[in-house]
PDB file of C-alpha atoms and ligand atoms in Angstrom:
ATOM      1  CA  PRO A   1     -11.625 -16.699   1.517  1.00 90.00           C
ATOM      2  CA  PRO A   2      -7.909 -17.035   0.682  1.00 94.00           C
ATOM      3  CA  LEU A   3      -5.537 -14.710   2.489  1.00 95.00           C
ATOM      4  CA  HIS A   4      -4.705 -12.461  -0.475  1.00 96.00           C
ATOM      5  CA  LYS A   5      -8.432 -11.772  -0.891  1.00 97.00           C
ATOM      6  CA  GLN A   6      -8.792 -11.030   2.822  1.00 98.00           C
ATOM      7  CA  ARG A   7      -5.968  -8.473   2.598  1.00 98.00           C
ATOM      8  CA  HIS A   8      -7.576  -6.707  -0.348  1.00 98.00           C
ATOM      9  CA  GLN A   9     -11.006  -6.863   1.300  1.00 98.00           C
ATOM     10  CA  PHE A  10      -9.491  -5.217   4.375  1.00 98.00           C
ATOM     11  CA  VAL A  11      -8.472  -2.253   2.196  1.00 98.00           C
ATOM     12  CA  VAL A  12     -11.868  -2.129   0.460  1.00 97.00           C
ATOM     13  CA  ASP A  13     -13.666  -2.060   3.833  1.00 97.00           C
ATOM     14  CA  PHE A  14     -11.302   0.678   5.030  1.00 98.00           C
ATOM     15  CA  VAL A  15     -12.033   2.720   1.891  1.00 97.00           C
ATOM     16  CA  LYS A  16     -15.781   2.323   2.445  1.00 95.00           C
ATOM     17  CA  ARG A  17     -15.442   3.688   5.983  1.00 97.00           C
ATOM     18  CA  ASN A  18     -12.912   6.467   5.352  1.00 97.00           C
ATOM     19  CA  LYS A  19     -13.820   7.602   1.819  1.00 95.00           C
ATOM     20  CA  PRO A  20     -10.407   8.742   0.537  1.00 96.00           C
ATOM     21  CA  LYS A  21     -10.545  10.659  -2.775  1.00 96.00           C
ATOM     22  CA  LYS A  22      -6.988   9.967  -3.912  1.00 97.00           C
ATOM     23  CA  VAL A  23      -5.519   6.501  -3.441  1.00 98.00           C
ATOM     24  CA  VAL A  24      -2.117   5.020  -4.391  1.00 98.00           C
ATOM     25  CA  ASP A  25      -1.293   1.326  -4.294  1.00 98.00           C
ATOM     26  CA  LEU A  26       2.469   0.728  -3.983  1.00 98.00           C
ATOM     27  CA  GLY A  27       3.707  -2.550  -5.483  1.00 98.00           C
ATOM     28  CA  CYS A  28       0.377  -2.902  -7.289  1.00 98.00           C
ATOM     29  CA  GLY A  29       1.545  -5.996  -9.227  1.00 98.00           C
ATOM     30  CA  GLU A  30      -1.208  -7.153 -11.547  1.00 97.00           C
ATOM     31  CA  CYS A  31      -3.569  -4.410 -10.304  1.00 97.00           C
ATOM     32  CA  THR A  32      -5.920  -6.802  -8.473  1.00 97.00           C
ATOM     33  CA  LEU A  33      -6.556  -4.390  -5.614  1.00 97.00           C
ATOM     34  CA  LEU A  34      -6.953  -1.402  -7.955  1.00 97.00           C
ATOM     35  CA  LYS A  35      -9.628  -3.290  -9.890  1.00 95.00           C
ATOM     36  CA  MET A  36     -11.583  -3.806  -6.660  1.00 95.00           C
ATOM     37  CA  LEU A  37     -11.162  -0.151  -5.695  1.00 95.00           C
ATOM     38  CA  LYS A  38     -12.389   1.279  -8.987  1.00 90.00           C
ATOM     39  CA  PHE A  39     -15.940   0.380  -7.935  1.00 83.00           C
ATOM     40  CA  HIS A  40     -15.786   2.827  -5.022  1.00 81.00           C
ATOM     41  CA  HIS A  41     -17.303   5.974  -6.279  1.00 77.00           C
ATOM     42  CA  GLU A  42     -15.769   8.338  -3.743  1.00 88.00           C
ATOM     43  CA  ILE A  43     -12.363   7.751  -5.316  1.00 94.00           C
ATOM     44  CA  GLU A  44     -11.398  10.368  -7.921  1.00 94.00           C
ATOM     45  CA  LEU A  45      -7.780   9.416  -8.520  1.00 96.00           C
ATOM     46  CA  LEU A  46      -6.586   5.823  -8.348  1.00 97.00           C
ATOM     47  CA  VAL A  47      -2.872   5.262  -8.917  1.00 98.00           C
ATOM     48  CA  GLY A  48      -0.676   2.170  -8.953  1.00 98.00           C
ATOM     49  CA  VAL A  49       3.097   1.772  -9.138  1.00 98.00           C
ATOM     50  CA  ASP A  50       5.293  -1.306  -9.366  1.00 98.00           C
ATOM     51  CA  VAL A  51       8.983  -1.794 -10.069  1.00 98.00           C
ATOM     52  CA  ASN A  52       8.005  -4.607 -12.444  1.00 98.00           C
ATOM     53  CA  GLY A  53       6.448  -2.816 -15.416  1.00 98.00           C
ATOM     54  CA  ALA A  54       5.823  -6.053 -17.336  1.00 98.00           C
ATOM     55  CA  LYS A  55       3.712  -7.388 -14.465  1.00 97.00           C
ATOM     56  CA  VAL A  56       1.585  -4.230 -14.445  1.00 97.00           C
ATOM     57  CA  LYS A  57       1.130  -4.270 -18.216  1.00 96.00           C
ATOM     58  CA  LYS A  58      -0.075  -7.868 -18.222  1.00 96.00           C
ATOM     59  CA  ARG A  59      -3.452  -7.099 -16.693  1.00 92.00           C
ATOM     60  CA  MET A  60      -3.775  -3.310 -16.700  1.00 92.00           C
ATOM     61  CA  HIS A  61      -6.377  -3.221 -19.475  1.00 90.00           C
ATOM     62  CA  GLY A  62      -8.804  -4.713 -16.967  1.00 89.00           C
ATOM     63  CA  LEU A  63      -8.911  -1.204 -15.501  1.00 91.00           C
ATOM     64  CA  ALA A  64     -10.440   0.250 -18.659  1.00 87.00           C
ATOM     65  CA  PRO A  65     -14.054   1.314 -18.347  1.00 81.00           C
ATOM     66  CA  ILE A  66     -16.546  -1.278 -19.546  1.00 76.00           C
ATOM     67  CA  SER A  67     -19.547  -0.033 -21.463  1.00 68.00           C
ATOM     68  CA  THR A  68     -21.870  -0.126 -18.430  1.00 70.00           C
ATOM     69  CA  ASP A  69     -19.494   2.173 -16.521  1.00 68.00           C
ATOM     70  CA  TYR A  70     -20.559   4.979 -18.828  1.00 65.00           C
ATOM     71  CA  LEU A  71     -24.159   4.468 -17.738  1.00 66.00           C
ATOM     72  CA  GLU A  72     -23.098   5.169 -14.146  1.00 64.00           C
ATOM     73  CA  PRO A  73     -23.017   8.942 -13.748  1.00 61.00           C
ATOM     74  CA  SER A  74     -20.989   8.697 -10.529  1.00 56.00           C
ATOM     75  CA  TYR A  75     -17.997   7.406 -12.511  1.00 52.00           C
ATOM     76  CA  ASP A  76     -17.506  10.820 -14.114  1.00 60.00           C
ATOM     77  CA  GLN A  77     -14.735  11.689 -11.736  1.00 81.00           C
ATOM     78  CA  LEU A  78     -12.455   8.664 -11.810  1.00 90.00           C
ATOM     79  CA  CYS A  79      -8.937   8.866 -13.238  1.00 93.00           C
ATOM     80  CA  VAL A  80      -6.670   5.800 -13.139  1.00 95.00           C
ATOM     81  CA  GLU A  81      -2.885   6.016 -13.619  1.00 97.00           C
ATOM     82  CA  LEU A  82      -0.295   3.237 -13.564  1.00 98.00           C
ATOM     83  CA  TYR A  83       3.450   3.740 -13.287  1.00 98.00           C
ATOM     84  CA  GLN A  84       6.634   1.737 -13.430  1.00 98.00           C
ATOM     85  CA  GLY A  85       8.934   2.847 -10.632  1.00 98.00           C
ATOM     86  CA  SER A  86      10.524   1.952  -7.307  1.00 98.00           C
ATOM     87  CA  VAL A  87       9.131   2.965  -3.929  1.00 98.00           C
ATOM     88  CA  THR A  88      12.692   3.873  -2.973  1.00 97.00           C
ATOM     89  CA  GLN A  89      12.471   6.909  -5.298  1.00 97.00           C
ATOM     90  CA  LYS A  90      10.535  10.133  -4.793  1.00 96.00           C
ATOM     91  CA  ASP A  91       8.152  11.192  -7.545  1.00 96.00           C
ATOM     92  CA  ALA A  92       6.380  14.543  -7.143  1.00 95.00           C
ATOM     93  CA  ARG A  93       3.177  13.170  -8.695  1.00 96.00           C
ATOM     94  CA  PHE A  94       2.765  10.960  -5.613  1.00 97.00           C
ATOM     95  CA  LYS A  95       2.399  13.761  -3.073  1.00 95.00           C
ATOM     96  CA  GLY A  96      -0.917  14.839  -1.595  1.00 93.00           C
ATOM     97  CA  PHE A  97      -2.795  11.541  -1.462  1.00 97.00           C
ATOM     98  CA  ASP A  98      -5.420  10.604   1.116  1.00 97.00           C
ATOM     99  CA  LEU A  99      -4.503   6.926   1.273  1.00 98.00           C
ATOM    100  CA  VAL A 100      -1.378   4.947   0.371  1.00 98.00           C
ATOM    101  CA  THR A 101      -1.528   1.154   0.497  1.00 98.00           C
ATOM    102  CA  SER A 102       1.457  -1.187   0.520  1.00 98.00           C
ATOM    103  CA  ILE A 103       0.238  -4.777   0.566  1.00 98.00           C
ATOM    104  CA  GLU A 104       2.928  -7.471   0.924  1.00 98.00           C
ATOM    105  CA  LEU A 105       5.626  -5.205  -0.505  1.00 98.00           C
ATOM    106  CA  ILE A 106       7.931  -4.143   2.319  1.00 98.00           C
ATOM    107  CA  GLU A 107       9.322  -7.654   2.979  1.00 98.00           C
ATOM    108  CA  HIS A 108      10.668  -7.669  -0.593  1.00 98.00           C
ATOM    109  CA  LEU A 109      12.970  -4.717   0.189  1.00 98.00           C
ATOM    110  CA  THR A 110      16.491  -4.871   1.598  1.00 98.00           C
ATOM    111  CA  PRO A 111      16.897  -3.176   5.005  1.00 97.00           C
ATOM    112  CA  ALA A 112      18.546  -0.170   3.299  1.00 98.00           C
ATOM    113  CA  ASP A 113      15.597   0.090   0.909  1.00 98.00           C
ATOM    114  CA  VAL A 114      13.126  -0.165   3.812  1.00 98.00           C
ATOM    115  CA  GLU A 115      14.772   2.994   5.183  1.00 98.00           C
ATOM    116  CA  LEU A 116      14.314   4.762   1.826  1.00 98.00           C
ATOM    117  CA  PHE A 117      10.730   3.480   1.608  1.00 98.00           C
ATOM    118  CA  SER A 118       9.897   4.967   5.051  1.00 98.00           C
ATOM    119  CA  GLU A 119      11.373   8.313   3.976  1.00 97.00           C
ATOM    120  CA  VAL A 120       9.612   8.333   0.600  1.00 97.00           C
ATOM    121  CA  VAL A 121       6.174   7.334   1.924  1.00 98.00           C
ATOM    122  CA  PHE A 122       5.979   9.088   5.298  1.00 97.00           C
ATOM    123  CA  GLY A 123       8.485  11.914   4.798  1.00 95.00           C
ATOM    124  CA  TYR A 124       7.905  12.848   1.152  1.00 95.00           C
ATOM    125  CA  MET A 125       4.507  11.634  -0.067  1.00 96.00           C
ATOM    126  CA  THR A 126       3.021  12.483   3.383  1.00 96.00           C
ATOM    127  CA  PRO A 127      -0.427  10.934   2.823  1.00 97.00           C
ATOM    128  CA  LYS A 128      -3.198  11.296   5.405  1.00 97.00           C
ATOM    129  CA  MET A 129      -3.501   7.521   5.849  1.00 98.00           C
ATOM    130  CA  VAL A 130      -1.258   4.532   5.106  1.00 98.00           C
ATOM    131  CA  ILE A 131      -2.009   0.807   5.206  1.00 99.00           C
ATOM    132  CA  ILE A 132       1.009  -1.516   5.354  1.00 98.00           C
ATOM    133  CA  SER A 133       0.680  -5.298   5.387  1.00 98.00           C
ATOM    134  CA  THR A 134       3.476  -7.834   5.840  1.00 98.00           C
ATOM    135  CA  PRO A 135       3.795 -11.461   7.007  1.00 98.00           C
ATOM    136  CA  ASN A 136       3.850 -12.107  10.761  1.00 97.00           C
ATOM    137  CA  SER A 137       6.738 -14.557  11.199  1.00 97.00           C
ATOM    138  CA  GLU A 138       5.335 -15.785  14.528  1.00 96.00           C
ATOM    139  CA  PHE A 139       2.474 -17.373  12.560  1.00 95.00           C
ATOM    140  CA  ASN A 140       4.816 -19.500  10.425  1.00 93.00           C
ATOM    141  CA  ILE A 141       4.598 -22.405  12.911  1.00 90.00           C
ATOM    142  CA  PHE A 142       1.105 -22.986  11.479  1.00 90.00           C
ATOM    143  CA  MET A 143       2.340 -23.036   7.895  1.00 88.00           C
ATOM    144  CA  PRO A 144       3.500 -26.504   6.903  1.00 83.00           C
ATOM    145  CA  GLY A 145       6.502 -26.494   4.610  1.00 84.00           C
ATOM    146  CA  VAL A 146       7.658 -23.014   5.597  1.00 80.00           C
ATOM    147  CA  SER A 147      11.084 -23.524   7.107  1.00 79.00           C
ATOM    148  CA  CYS A 148      12.520 -20.029   6.677  1.00 85.00           C
ATOM    149  CA  TYR A 149      10.473 -17.490   4.742  1.00 93.00           C
ATOM    150  CA  ARG A 150       7.082 -17.874   3.088  1.00 91.00           C
ATOM    151  CA  HIS A 151       8.483 -16.767  -0.260  1.00 92.00           C
ATOM    152  CA  SER A 152      12.012 -17.036  -1.645  1.00 90.00           C
ATOM    153  CA  ASP A 153      12.084 -13.332  -2.593  1.00 93.00           C
ATOM    154  CA  HIS A 154      11.365 -12.164   0.980  1.00 95.00           C
ATOM    155  CA  LYS A 155      14.333 -10.311   2.464  1.00 96.00           C
ATOM    156  CA  PHE A 156      12.919 -10.684   5.994  1.00 97.00           C
ATOM    157  CA  GLU A 157       9.740 -11.564   7.860  1.00 97.00           C
ATOM    158  CA  TRP A 158       9.002  -9.610  11.014  1.00 98.00           C
ATOM    159  CA  THR A 159       7.614 -10.722  14.360  1.00 98.00           C
ATOM    160  CA  ARG A 160       4.876  -8.489  15.769  1.00 98.00           C
ATOM    161  CA  ALA A 161       7.478  -6.770  17.957  1.00 98.00           C
ATOM    162  CA  GLU A 162       9.771  -6.079  14.995  1.00 98.00           C
ATOM    163  CA  PHE A 163       6.949  -4.645  12.900  1.00 98.00           C
ATOM    164  CA  ARG A 164       5.812  -2.556  15.865  1.00 98.00           C
ATOM    165  CA  SER A 165       9.284  -1.195  16.442  1.00 98.00           C
ATOM    166  CA  TRP A 166       9.699  -0.145  12.774  1.00 98.00           C
ATOM    167  CA  ALA A 167       6.205   1.406  12.769  1.00 98.00           C
ATOM    168  CA  MET A 168       6.707   3.323  16.019  1.00 98.00           C
ATOM    169  CA  LYS A 169       9.944   4.817  14.738  1.00 98.00           C
ATOM    170  CA  VAL A 170       8.242   5.943  11.540  1.00 98.00           C
ATOM    171  CA  CYS A 171       5.487   7.562  13.631  1.00 97.00           C
ATOM    172  CA  LEU A 172       8.011   9.441  15.772  1.00 97.00           C
ATOM    173  CA  ASP A 173      10.112  10.536  12.821  1.00 96.00           C
ATOM    174  CA  TYR A 174       7.321  11.696  10.547  1.00 96.00           C
ATOM    175  CA  GLY A 175       4.336  12.550  12.766  1.00 96.00           C
ATOM    176  CA  TYR A 176       1.916   9.640  12.431  1.00 97.00           C
ATOM    177  CA  GLU A 177       0.013   7.396  14.815  1.00 97.00           C
ATOM    178  CA  VAL A 178      -0.536   3.709  14.122  1.00 98.00           C
ATOM    179  CA  GLU A 179      -3.056   0.976  14.909  1.00 98.00           C
ATOM    180  CA  PHE A 180      -2.127  -2.679  14.561  1.00 98.00           C
ATOM    181  CA  THR A 181      -4.448  -5.348  13.247  1.00 98.00           C
ATOM    182  CA  GLY A 182      -4.320  -8.163  10.707  1.00 98.00           C
ATOM    183  CA  VAL A 183      -6.064 -10.862   8.728  1.00 98.00           C
ATOM    184  CA  GLY A 184      -5.866 -14.670   8.926  1.00 97.00           C
ATOM    185  CA  LYS A 185      -6.667 -15.939  12.397  1.00 95.00           C
ATOM    186  CA  ALA A 186      -4.715 -18.546  14.348  1.00 92.00           C
ATOM    187  CA  PRO A 187      -6.437 -21.764  15.507  1.00 90.00           C
ATOM    188  CA  GLN A 188      -8.733 -21.343  18.501  1.00 90.00           C
ATOM    189  CA  GLY A 189      -7.092 -20.253  21.691  1.00 92.00           C
ATOM    190  CA  GLN A 190      -3.763 -19.371  20.054  1.00 92.00           C
ATOM    191  CA  GLN A 191      -4.628 -16.001  18.530  1.00 92.00           C
ATOM    192  CA  GLU A 192      -3.157 -14.048  21.477  1.00 92.00           C
ATOM    193  CA  ALA A 193       0.066 -16.032  21.475  1.00 94.00           C
ATOM    194  CA  VAL A 194       0.918 -15.810  17.756  1.00 96.00           C
ATOM    195  CA  GLY A 195      -1.236 -13.041  16.254  1.00 97.00           C
ATOM    196  CA  PHE A 196      -2.577 -12.807  12.701  1.00 97.00           C
ATOM    197  CA  CYS A 197      -1.068 -14.545   9.681  1.00 97.00           C
ATOM    198  CA  THR A 198      -0.740 -11.164   7.923  1.00 98.00           C
ATOM    199  CA  GLN A 199       0.005  -8.203  10.168  1.00 98.00           C
ATOM    200  CA  ILE A 200      -1.344  -4.809   9.196  1.00 98.00           C
ATOM    201  CA  GLY A 201      -0.447  -1.320  10.402  1.00 98.00           C
ATOM    202  CA  VAL A 202      -2.891   1.517   9.726  1.00 98.00           C
ATOM    203  CA  PHE A 203      -1.173   4.901  10.016  1.00 98.00           C
ATOM    204  CA  TYR A 204      -2.854   8.292  10.422  1.00 98.00           C
ATOM    205  CA  GLN A 205      -1.055  11.578   9.920  1.00 97.00           C
ATOM    206  CA  LEU A 206      -1.076  13.799  13.008  1.00 96.00           C
ATOM    207  CA  TRP A 207      -1.762  17.511  13.003  1.00 76.00           C
ATOM    208  CA  GLY A 208       0.956  20.074  13.540  1.00 59.00           C
ATOM    209  CA  ARG A 209       3.560  17.879  11.982  1.00 53.00           C
ATOM    210  CA  ASP A 210       5.916  20.793  11.152  1.00 52.00           C
ATOM    211  CA  CYS A 211       8.093  19.575  13.989  1.00 49.00           C
ATOM    212  CA  CYS A 212       8.891  16.407  12.162  1.00 55.00           C
ATOM    213  CA  LYS A 213      11.452  15.677   9.549  1.00 59.00           C
ATOM    214  CA  THR A 214       9.284  15.991   6.458  1.00 57.00           C
ATOM    215  CA  LEU A 215      11.697  16.150   3.582  1.00 56.00           C
ATOM    216  CA  LEU A 216      12.194  19.260   1.536  1.00 60.00           C
ATOM    217  CA  VAL A 217      12.315  18.817  -2.204  1.00 55.00           C
ATOM    218  CA  ASN A 218      15.654  19.475  -3.774  1.00 58.00           C
ATOM    219  CA  ASP A 219      15.047  21.328  -7.042  1.00 52.00           C
ATOM    220  CA  ALA A 220      18.021  19.698  -8.665  1.00 51.00           C
ATOM    221  CA  GLU A 221      16.440  16.270  -8.234  1.00 62.00           C
ATOM    222  CA  ASP A 222      14.516  14.559 -10.978  1.00 71.00           C
ATOM    223  CA  LEU A 223      10.947  15.235  -9.872  1.00 92.00           C
ATOM    224  CA  PHE A 224       9.316  12.580 -12.049  1.00 94.00           C
ATOM    225  CA  PRO A 225      11.458   9.429 -12.089  1.00 95.00           C
ATOM    226  CA  TYR A 226       8.491   7.051 -12.567  1.00 97.00           C
ATOM    227  CA  THR A 227       7.327   6.073 -16.068  1.00 97.00           C
ATOM    228  CA  LEU A 228       3.651   6.458 -16.885  1.00 97.00           C
ATOM    229  CA  LEU A 229       2.374   3.167 -18.373  1.00 97.00           C
ATOM    230  CA  TYR A 230      -1.336   3.777 -18.539  1.00 96.00           C
ATOM    231  CA  ARG A 231      -3.895   6.488 -17.931  1.00 96.00           C
ATOM    232  CA  VAL A 232      -7.634   6.348 -18.310  1.00 92.00           C
ATOM    233  CA  ASN A 233     -10.349   8.854 -17.501  1.00 89.00           C
ATOM    234  CA  TYR A 234     -13.847   7.644 -16.783  1.00 83.00           C
TER     235      TYR A 234
HETATM  236  N1  SAM B 301       0.440  -5.707  -3.657  1.00 96.42           N
HETATM  237  C1  SAM B 301       0.175  -6.835  -4.540  1.00 96.42           C
HETATM  238  C2  SAM B 301      -0.799  -7.785  -3.907  1.00 96.42           C
HETATM  239  O1  SAM B 301      -1.255  -7.525  -2.804  1.00 96.42           O
HETATM  240  O2  SAM B 301      -1.157  -8.795  -4.518  1.00 96.42           O
HETATM  241  C3  SAM B 301       1.445  -7.536  -4.968  1.00 96.42           C
HETATM  242  C4  SAM B 301       2.288  -8.108  -3.870  1.00 96.42           C
HETATM  243  S1  SAM B 301       3.765  -8.906  -4.493  1.00 96.42           S
HETATM  244  C5  SAM B 301       4.065 -10.059  -3.227  1.00 96.42           C
HETATM  245  C6  SAM B 301       5.031  -7.667  -4.277  1.00 96.42           C
HETATM  246  C7  SAM B 301       5.072  -6.652  -5.386  1.00 96.42           C
HETATM  247  O3  SAM B 301       5.968  -5.594  -5.021  1.00 96.42           O
HETATM  248  C8  SAM B 301       5.552  -7.221  -6.712  1.00 96.42           C
HETATM  249  O4  SAM B 301       4.635  -6.909  -7.728  1.00 96.42           O
HETATM  250  C9  SAM B 301       6.897  -6.531  -6.912  1.00 96.42           C
HETATM  251  O5  SAM B 301       7.212  -6.324  -8.273  1.00 96.42           O
HETATM  252  C10 SAM B 301       6.687  -5.227  -6.175  1.00 96.42           C
HETATM  253  N2  SAM B 301       7.932  -4.548  -5.751  1.00 96.42           N
HETATM  254  C11 SAM B 301       9.037  -5.109  -5.219  1.00 96.42           C
HETATM  255  N3  SAM B 301       9.971  -4.165  -4.963  1.00 96.42           N
HETATM  256  C12 SAM B 301       9.444  -2.977  -5.348  1.00 96.42           C
HETATM  257  C13 SAM B 301       9.920  -1.633  -5.353  1.00 96.42           C
HETATM  258  N4  SAM B 301      11.153  -1.319  -4.908  1.00 96.42           N
HETATM  259  N5  SAM B 301       9.106  -0.658  -5.815  1.00 96.42           N
HETATM  260  C14 SAM B 301       7.858  -0.956  -6.282  1.00 96.42           C
HETATM  261  N6  SAM B 301       7.370  -2.201  -6.301  1.00 96.42           N
HETATM  262  C15 SAM B 301       8.139  -3.208  -5.850  1.00 96.42           C
END
């Protein structure tokens, strides 16, 4: 299957194993991943946010229940919400989730915004689990026609070491541990040397994280900067 499908399937398989009840997809785009996740009955709250509201609106109605969904009693619980907003801003409605996914989003942020993103996700939203995917620049030698970045809007593409170093710092700062994996294998015999085409970090919140710099909410701040675009209850 194409790489974008493999990335989404990775999340679906993770959801099947870990059964999160509340899931947020950051940079949800046209809601492709959310549409796959709505079939997982353990999920009670499924939320998406993207800075590009028009992109979300284009396909969001595909998240509406279809008539057969009402025949499925296990759908009773599901609520879907979509927002326009930037992952560099804190919104109080995004705290307390079991799983946050960020698929091919981080490389679209400037370095300063990556810092804000780390703070917002790991320091403010403080979910139990986080899945982050991003291109592995070491793999680009296998991608004909890619001279610099894979996409013109990418602000950077990390090597495995660069991704690891960002991830380890986040873990230290905010009390998480991380496992590295990926999707898209290199040709035979070269997997070790270059790694996966898409690198993935799976983060788990540690216990006793009071020691870490979880951010306190400033009352004067706007608590709800994101705009609700769509909400549906099954
Ligand atoms: N996650 C989707 C997927 O796997 O197909 C879309 C990936 S697309 C390459 C990156 C998405 O991130 C775009 O939809 C873009 O609008 C969104 N994005 C970029 N900067 C953002 C920001 N600061 N806050 C929220 N979303 C952002």
